[in-house]
PDB file of C-alpha atoms in Angstrom:
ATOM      1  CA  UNK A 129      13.623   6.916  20.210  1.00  0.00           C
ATOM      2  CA  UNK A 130      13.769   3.365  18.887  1.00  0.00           C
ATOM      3  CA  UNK A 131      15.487   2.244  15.596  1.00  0.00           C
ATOM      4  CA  UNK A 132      17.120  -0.254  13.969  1.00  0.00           C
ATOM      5  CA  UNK A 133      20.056  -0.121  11.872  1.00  0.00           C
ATOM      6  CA  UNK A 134      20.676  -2.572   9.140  1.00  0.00           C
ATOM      7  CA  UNK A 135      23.447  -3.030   6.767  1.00  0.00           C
ATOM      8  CA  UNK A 136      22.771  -1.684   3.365  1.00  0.00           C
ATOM      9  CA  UNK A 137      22.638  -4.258   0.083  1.00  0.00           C
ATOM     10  CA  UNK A 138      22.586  -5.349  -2.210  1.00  0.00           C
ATOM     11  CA  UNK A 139      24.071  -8.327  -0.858  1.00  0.00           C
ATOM     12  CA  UNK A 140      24.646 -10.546  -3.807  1.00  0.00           C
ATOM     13  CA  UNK A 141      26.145 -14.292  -2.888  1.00  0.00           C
ATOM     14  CA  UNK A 142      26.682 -17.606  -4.803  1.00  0.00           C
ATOM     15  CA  UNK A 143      24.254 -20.367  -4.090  1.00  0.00           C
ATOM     16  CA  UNK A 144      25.662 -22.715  -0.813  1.00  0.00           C
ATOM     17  CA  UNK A 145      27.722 -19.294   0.532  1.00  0.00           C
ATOM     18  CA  UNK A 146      27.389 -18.375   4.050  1.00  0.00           C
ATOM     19  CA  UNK A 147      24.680 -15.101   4.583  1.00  0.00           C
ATOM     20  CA  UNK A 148      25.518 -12.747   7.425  1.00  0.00           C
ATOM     21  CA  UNK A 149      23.074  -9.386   7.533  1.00  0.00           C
ATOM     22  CA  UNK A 150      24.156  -7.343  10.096  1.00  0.00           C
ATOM     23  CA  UNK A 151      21.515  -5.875  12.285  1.00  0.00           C
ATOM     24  CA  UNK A 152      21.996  -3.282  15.341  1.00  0.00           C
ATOM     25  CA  UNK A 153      19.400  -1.673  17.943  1.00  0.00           C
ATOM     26  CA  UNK A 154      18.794   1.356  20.095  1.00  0.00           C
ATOM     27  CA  UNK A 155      15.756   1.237  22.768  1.00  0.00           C
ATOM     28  CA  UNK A 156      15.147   1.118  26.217  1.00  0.00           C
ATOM     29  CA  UNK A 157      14.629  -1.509  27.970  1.00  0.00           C
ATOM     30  CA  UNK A 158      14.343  -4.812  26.582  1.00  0.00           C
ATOM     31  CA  UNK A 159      12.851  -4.879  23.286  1.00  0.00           C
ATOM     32  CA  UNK A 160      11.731  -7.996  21.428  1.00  0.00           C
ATOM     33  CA  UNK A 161      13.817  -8.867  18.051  1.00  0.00           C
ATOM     34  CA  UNK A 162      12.305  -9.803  15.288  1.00  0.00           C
ATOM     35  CA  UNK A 163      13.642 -10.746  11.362  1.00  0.00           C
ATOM     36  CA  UNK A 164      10.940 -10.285   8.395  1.00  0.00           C
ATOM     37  CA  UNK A 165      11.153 -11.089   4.796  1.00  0.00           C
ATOM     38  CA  UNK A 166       9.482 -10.272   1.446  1.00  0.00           C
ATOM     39  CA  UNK A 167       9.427 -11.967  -1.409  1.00  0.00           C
ATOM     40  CA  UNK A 168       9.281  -9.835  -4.776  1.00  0.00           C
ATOM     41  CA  UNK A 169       5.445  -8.452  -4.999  1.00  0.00           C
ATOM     42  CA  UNK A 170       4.755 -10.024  -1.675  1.00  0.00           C
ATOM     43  CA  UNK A 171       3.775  -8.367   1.870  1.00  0.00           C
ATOM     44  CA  UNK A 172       6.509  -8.993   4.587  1.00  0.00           C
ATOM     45  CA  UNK A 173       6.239 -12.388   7.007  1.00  0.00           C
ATOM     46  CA  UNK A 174       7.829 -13.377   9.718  1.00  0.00           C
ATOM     47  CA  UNK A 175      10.780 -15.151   9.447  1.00  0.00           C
ATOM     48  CA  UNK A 176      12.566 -15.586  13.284  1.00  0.00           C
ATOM     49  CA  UNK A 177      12.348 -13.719  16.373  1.00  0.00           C
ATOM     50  CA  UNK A 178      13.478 -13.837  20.260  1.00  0.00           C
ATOM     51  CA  UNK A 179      12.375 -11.703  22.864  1.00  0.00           C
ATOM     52  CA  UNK A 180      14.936 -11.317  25.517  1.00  0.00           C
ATOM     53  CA  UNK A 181      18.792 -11.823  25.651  1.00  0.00           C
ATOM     54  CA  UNK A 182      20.527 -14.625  24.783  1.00  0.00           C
ATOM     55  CA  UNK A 183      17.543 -16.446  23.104  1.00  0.00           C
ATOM     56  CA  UNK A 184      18.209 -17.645  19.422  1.00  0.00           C
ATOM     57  CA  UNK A 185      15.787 -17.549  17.050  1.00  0.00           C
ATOM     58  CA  UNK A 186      15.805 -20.261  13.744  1.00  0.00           C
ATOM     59  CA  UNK A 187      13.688 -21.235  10.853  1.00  0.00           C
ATOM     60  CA  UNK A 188      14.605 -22.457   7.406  1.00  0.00           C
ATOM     61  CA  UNK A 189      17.926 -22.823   7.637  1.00  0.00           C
ATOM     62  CA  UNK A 190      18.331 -18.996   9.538  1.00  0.00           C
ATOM     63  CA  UNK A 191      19.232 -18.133  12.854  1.00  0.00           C
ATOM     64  CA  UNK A 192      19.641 -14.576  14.685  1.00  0.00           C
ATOM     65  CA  UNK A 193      20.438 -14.616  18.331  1.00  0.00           C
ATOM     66  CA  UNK A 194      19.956 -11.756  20.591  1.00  0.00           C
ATOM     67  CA  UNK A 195      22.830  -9.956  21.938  1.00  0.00           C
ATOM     68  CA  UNK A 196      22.246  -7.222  24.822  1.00  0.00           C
ATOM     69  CA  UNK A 197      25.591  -6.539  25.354  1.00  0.00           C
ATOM     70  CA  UNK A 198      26.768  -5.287  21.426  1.00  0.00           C
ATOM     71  CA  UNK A 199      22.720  -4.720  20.995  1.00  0.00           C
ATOM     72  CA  UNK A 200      22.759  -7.069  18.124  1.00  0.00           C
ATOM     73  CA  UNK A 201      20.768  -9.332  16.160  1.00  0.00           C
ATOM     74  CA  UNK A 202      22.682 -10.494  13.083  1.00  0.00           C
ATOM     75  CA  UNK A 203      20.908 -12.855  10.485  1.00  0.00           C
ATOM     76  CA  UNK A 204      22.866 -15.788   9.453  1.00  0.00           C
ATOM     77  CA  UNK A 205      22.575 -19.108   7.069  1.00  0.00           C
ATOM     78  CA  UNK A 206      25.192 -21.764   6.481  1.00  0.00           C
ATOM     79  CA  UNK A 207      24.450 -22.161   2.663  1.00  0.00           C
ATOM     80  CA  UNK A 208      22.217 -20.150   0.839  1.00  0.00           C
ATOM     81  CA  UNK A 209      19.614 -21.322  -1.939  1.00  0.00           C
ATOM     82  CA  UNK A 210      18.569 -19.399  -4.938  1.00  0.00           C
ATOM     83  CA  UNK A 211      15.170 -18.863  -3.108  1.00  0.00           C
ATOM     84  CA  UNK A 212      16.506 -17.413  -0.459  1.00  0.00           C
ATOM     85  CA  UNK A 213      16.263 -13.899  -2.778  1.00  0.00           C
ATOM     86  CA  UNK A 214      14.200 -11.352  -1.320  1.00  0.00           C
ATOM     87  CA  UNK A 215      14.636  -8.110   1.264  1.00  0.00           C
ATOM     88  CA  UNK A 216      14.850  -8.936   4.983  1.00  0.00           C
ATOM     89  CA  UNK A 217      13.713  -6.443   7.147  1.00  0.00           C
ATOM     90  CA  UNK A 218      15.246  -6.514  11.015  1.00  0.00           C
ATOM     91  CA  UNK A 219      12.567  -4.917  13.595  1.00  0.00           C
ATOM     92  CA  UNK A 220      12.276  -4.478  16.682  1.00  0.00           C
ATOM     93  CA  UNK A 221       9.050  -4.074  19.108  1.00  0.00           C
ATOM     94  CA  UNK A 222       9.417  -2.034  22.017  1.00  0.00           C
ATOM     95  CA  UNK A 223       8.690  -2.172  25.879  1.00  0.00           C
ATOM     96  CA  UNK A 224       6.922   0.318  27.638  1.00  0.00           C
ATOM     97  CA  UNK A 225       5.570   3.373  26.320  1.00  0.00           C
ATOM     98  CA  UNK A 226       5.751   2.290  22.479  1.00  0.00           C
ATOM     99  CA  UNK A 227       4.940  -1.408  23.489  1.00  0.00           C
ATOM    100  CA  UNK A 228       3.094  -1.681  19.845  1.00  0.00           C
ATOM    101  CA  UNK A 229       5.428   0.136  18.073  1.00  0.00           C
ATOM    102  CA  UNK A 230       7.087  -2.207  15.394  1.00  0.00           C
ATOM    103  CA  UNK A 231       9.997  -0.597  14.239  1.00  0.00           C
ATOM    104  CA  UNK A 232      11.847  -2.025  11.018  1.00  0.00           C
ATOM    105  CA  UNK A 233      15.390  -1.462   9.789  1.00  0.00           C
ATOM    106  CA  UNK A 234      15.462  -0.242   6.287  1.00  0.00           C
ATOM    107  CA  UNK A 235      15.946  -3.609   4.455  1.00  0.00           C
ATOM    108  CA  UNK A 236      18.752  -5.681   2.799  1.00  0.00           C
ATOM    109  CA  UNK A 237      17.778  -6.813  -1.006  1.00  0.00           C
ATOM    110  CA  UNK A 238      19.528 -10.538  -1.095  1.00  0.00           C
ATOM    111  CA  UNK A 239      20.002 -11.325  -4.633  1.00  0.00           C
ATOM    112  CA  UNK A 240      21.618 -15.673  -5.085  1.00  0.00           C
ATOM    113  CA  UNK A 241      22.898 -16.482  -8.022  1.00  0.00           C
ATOM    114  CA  UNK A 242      23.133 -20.223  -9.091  1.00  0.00           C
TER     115      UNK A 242
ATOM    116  CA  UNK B 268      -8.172 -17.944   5.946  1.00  0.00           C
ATOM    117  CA  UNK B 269      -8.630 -14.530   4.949  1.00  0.00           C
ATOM    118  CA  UNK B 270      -5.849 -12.934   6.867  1.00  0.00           C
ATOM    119  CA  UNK B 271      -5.340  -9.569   6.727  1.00  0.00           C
ATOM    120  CA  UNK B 272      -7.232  -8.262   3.499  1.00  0.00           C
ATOM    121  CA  UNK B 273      -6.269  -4.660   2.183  1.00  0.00           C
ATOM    122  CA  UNK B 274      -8.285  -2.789  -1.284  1.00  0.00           C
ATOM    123  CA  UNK B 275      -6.991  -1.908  -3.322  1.00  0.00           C
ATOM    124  CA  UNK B 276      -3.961  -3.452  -4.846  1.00  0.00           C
ATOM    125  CA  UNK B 277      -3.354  -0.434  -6.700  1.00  0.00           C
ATOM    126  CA  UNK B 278      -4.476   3.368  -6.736  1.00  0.00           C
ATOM    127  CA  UNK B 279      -3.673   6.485  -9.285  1.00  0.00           C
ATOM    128  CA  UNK B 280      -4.848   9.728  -7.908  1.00  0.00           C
ATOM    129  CA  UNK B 281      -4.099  13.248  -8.860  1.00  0.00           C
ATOM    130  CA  UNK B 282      -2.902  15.644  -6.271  1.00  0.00           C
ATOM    131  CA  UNK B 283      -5.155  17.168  -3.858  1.00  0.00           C
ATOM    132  CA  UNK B 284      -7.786  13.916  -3.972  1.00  0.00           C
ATOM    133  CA  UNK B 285      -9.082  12.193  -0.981  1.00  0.00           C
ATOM    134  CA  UNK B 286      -9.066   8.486  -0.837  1.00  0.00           C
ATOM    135  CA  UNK B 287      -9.610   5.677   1.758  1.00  0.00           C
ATOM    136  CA  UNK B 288      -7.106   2.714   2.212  1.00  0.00           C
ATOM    137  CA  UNK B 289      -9.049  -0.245   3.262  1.00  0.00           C
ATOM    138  CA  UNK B 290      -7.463  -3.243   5.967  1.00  0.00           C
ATOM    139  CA  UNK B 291      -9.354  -5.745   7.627  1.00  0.00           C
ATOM    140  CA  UNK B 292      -8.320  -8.524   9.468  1.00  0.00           C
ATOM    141  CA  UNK B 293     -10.455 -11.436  10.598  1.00  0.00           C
ATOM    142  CA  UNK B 294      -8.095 -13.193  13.472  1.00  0.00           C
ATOM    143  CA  UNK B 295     -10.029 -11.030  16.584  1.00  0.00           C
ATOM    144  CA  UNK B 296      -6.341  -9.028  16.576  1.00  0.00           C
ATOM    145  CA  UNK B 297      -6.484  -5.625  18.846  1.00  0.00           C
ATOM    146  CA  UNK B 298      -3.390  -3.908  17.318  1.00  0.00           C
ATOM    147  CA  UNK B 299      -3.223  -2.865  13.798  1.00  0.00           C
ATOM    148  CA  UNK B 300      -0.335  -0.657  12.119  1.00  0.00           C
ATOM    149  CA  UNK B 301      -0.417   1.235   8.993  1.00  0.00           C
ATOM    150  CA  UNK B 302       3.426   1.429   7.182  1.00  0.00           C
ATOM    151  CA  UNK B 303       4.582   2.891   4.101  1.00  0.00           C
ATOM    152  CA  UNK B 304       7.046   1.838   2.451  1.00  0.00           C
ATOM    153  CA  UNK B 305       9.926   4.111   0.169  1.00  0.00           C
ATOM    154  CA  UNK B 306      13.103   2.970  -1.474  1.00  0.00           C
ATOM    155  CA  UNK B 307      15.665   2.868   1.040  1.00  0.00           C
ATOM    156  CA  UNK B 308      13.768   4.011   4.141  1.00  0.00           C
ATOM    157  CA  UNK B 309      11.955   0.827   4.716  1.00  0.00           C
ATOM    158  CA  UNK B 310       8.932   0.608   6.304  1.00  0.00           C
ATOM    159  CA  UNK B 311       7.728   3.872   8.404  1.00  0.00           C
ATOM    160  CA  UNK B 312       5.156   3.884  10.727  1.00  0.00           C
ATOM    161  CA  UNK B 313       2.141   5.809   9.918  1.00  0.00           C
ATOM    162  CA  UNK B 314      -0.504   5.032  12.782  1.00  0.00           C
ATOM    163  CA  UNK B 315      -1.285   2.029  15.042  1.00  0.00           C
ATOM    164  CA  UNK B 316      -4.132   1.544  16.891  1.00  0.00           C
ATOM    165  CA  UNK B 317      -4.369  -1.256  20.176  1.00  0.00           C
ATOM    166  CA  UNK B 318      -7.636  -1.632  20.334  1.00  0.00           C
ATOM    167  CA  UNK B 319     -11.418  -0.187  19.026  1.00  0.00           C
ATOM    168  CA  UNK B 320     -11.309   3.516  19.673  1.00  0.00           C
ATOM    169  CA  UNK B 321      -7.587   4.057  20.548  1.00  0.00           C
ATOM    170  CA  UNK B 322      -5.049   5.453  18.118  1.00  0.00           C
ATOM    171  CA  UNK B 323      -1.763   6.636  18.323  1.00  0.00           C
ATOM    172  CA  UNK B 324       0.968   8.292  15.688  1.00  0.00           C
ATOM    173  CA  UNK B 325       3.793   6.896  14.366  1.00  0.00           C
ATOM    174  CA  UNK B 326       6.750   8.415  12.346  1.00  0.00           C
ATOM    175  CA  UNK B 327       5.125   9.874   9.629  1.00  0.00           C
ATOM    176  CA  UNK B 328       1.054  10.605  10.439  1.00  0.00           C
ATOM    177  CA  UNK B 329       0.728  13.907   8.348  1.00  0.00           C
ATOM    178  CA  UNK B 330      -1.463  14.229   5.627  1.00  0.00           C
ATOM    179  CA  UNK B 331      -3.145  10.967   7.156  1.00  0.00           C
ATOM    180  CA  UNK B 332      -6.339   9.964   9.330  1.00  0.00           C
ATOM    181  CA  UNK B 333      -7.115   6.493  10.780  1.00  0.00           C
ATOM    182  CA  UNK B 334     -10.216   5.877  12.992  1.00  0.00           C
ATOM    183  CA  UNK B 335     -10.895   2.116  14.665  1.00  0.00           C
ATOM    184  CA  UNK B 336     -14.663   1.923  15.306  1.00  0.00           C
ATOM    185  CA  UNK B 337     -14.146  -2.036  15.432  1.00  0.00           C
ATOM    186  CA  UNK B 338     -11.807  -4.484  16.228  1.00  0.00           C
ATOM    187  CA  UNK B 339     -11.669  -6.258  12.491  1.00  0.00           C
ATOM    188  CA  UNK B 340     -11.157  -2.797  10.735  1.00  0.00           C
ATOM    189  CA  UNK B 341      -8.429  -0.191  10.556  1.00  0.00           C
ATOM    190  CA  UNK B 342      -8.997   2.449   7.420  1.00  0.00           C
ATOM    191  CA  UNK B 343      -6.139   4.765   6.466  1.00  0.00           C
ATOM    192  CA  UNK B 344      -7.672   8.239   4.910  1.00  0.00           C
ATOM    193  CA  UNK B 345      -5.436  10.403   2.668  1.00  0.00           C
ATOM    194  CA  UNK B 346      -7.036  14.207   3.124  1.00  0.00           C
ATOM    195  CA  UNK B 347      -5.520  15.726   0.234  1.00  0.00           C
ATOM    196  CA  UNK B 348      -3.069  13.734  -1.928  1.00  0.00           C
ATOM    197  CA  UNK B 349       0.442  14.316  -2.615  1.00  0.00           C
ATOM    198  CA  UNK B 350       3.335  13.153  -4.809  1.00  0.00           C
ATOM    199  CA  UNK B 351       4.978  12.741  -1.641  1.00  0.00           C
ATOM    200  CA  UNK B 352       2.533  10.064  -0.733  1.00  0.00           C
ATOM    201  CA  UNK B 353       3.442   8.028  -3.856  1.00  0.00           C
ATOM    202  CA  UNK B 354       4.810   4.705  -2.175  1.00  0.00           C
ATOM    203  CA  UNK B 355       3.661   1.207  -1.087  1.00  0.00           C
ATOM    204  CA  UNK B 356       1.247   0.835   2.256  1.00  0.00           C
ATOM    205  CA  UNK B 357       0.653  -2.227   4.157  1.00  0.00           C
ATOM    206  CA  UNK B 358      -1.660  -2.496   6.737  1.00  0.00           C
ATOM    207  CA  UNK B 359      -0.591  -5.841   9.534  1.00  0.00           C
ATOM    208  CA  UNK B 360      -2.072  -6.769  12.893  1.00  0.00           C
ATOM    209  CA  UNK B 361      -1.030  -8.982  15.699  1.00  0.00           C
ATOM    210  CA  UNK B 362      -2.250 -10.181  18.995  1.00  0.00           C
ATOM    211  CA  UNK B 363       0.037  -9.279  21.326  1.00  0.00           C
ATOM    212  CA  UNK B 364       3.752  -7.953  21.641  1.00  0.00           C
ATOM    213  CA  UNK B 365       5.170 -11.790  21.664  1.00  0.00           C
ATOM    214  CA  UNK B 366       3.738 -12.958  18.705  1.00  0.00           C
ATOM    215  CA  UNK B 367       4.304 -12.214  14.708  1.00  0.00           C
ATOM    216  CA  UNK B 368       2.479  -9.415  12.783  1.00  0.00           C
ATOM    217  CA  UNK B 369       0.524 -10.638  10.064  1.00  0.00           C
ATOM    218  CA  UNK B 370       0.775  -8.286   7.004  1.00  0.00           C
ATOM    219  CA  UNK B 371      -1.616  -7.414   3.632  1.00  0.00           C
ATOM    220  CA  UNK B 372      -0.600  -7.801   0.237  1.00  0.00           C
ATOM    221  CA  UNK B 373      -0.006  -4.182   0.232  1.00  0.00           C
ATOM    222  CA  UNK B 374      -1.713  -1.305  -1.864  1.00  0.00           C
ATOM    223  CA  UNK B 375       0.782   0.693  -4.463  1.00  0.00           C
ATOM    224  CA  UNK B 376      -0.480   4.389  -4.260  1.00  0.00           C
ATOM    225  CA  UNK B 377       1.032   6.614  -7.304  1.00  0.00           C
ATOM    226  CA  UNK B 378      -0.368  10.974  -7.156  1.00  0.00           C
ATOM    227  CA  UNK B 379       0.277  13.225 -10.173  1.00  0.00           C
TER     228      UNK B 379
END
């Protein structure tokens, strides 16, 4: 079936470093992408997404762009901020059968110190 | 706006209780998920629903019931608590496959 593989944390970074959080797929066919984050006592939001090959996704600084061919979907940021700390979650949503299905990876903790 | 709305924030129950997790969402959104979520296994998919009257299993459905008798409303129903149901839920909803999923505030569930 689906999944999502993420790579494991804690990732813990000085404030201004570059962020890279690693994120693979498996599915059929051509899933949408999608990168969440929580903040500490928070419910998960949306922080980028893309739905087909190639497209690049951005918001606050973050970009992940969508990579068919090494089924990839790394997170990056050129300089990180102190609140920039939280878990992000890579997901992806399937097509076909489990077209509902949100599947999430199992979360990098991102801890920046000042 | 209210969002997606889940009760309660948090729940002690001894083992072998019943209890009902509460979500309701007031943005007209036909699918609705129910995830749990364990130190480092992420979130898991309990059951998702894409409209009134149609649900479906995820990952890990036993030991829980969901019904959808209407669009804004997706309860989760724990038959017969167990410690292995100690964990976090959160209840989200979207509109369609293309756009984001809108998630509660969670509810921290903790059996003896």
């Amino acid at each position: 079936g689906d999944s999502v593989t993420q790579m494991e944390g804690p990732v813990t970074l000085s404030e201004e470093a570059f962020l890279t959080i690693n994120c693979t797929y498996t599915a059929t066919g051509y899933p949408s992408l999608f990168w969440y984050v929580q903040y500490p006592g928070e419910g998960l939001q949306l922080l980028l997404k893309a739905t087909k090959a190639d497209d690049k996704g951005s918001n606050k600084g973050f970009e992940a762009t969508y990579r068919k061919e090494t089924t990839s979907f790394h997170l990056e940021k050129g300089s990180v901020q102190v609140s920039d700390s939280a878990v992000y979650f890579c997901a992806l949503l399937g097509y076909g059968g489990a077209t509902n299905k949100l599947i999430f990876g199992t979360g990098t903790l991102l801890a920046v110190q000042p | 706006n209210a969002g997606v709305t889940q009760t309660p924030k948090f729940q002690v129950l001894k083992t072998g209780q019943s209890m009902t997790l509460q979500c309701a969402q007031d943005m007209n959104h036909e699918y609705m998920s129910w995830y749990r979520q364990d130190p480092g296994m992420g979130l898991r998919l309990i059951h998702y629903s894409v409209g009134a009257g149609i649900t479906d299993q995820g990952e890990v459905p036993n030991g829980y019931n969901v019904s959808r008798s209407t669009t804004e409303d997706f309860p989760l129903r724990l038959l017969s608590a167990a410690p292995s149901q100690t964990s976090v839920y959160f209840c989200a909803s979207m509109w369609d496959r293309n756009t984001e999923a809108f998630f509660g505030q969670g509810t921290r569930l903790t059996v003896v």
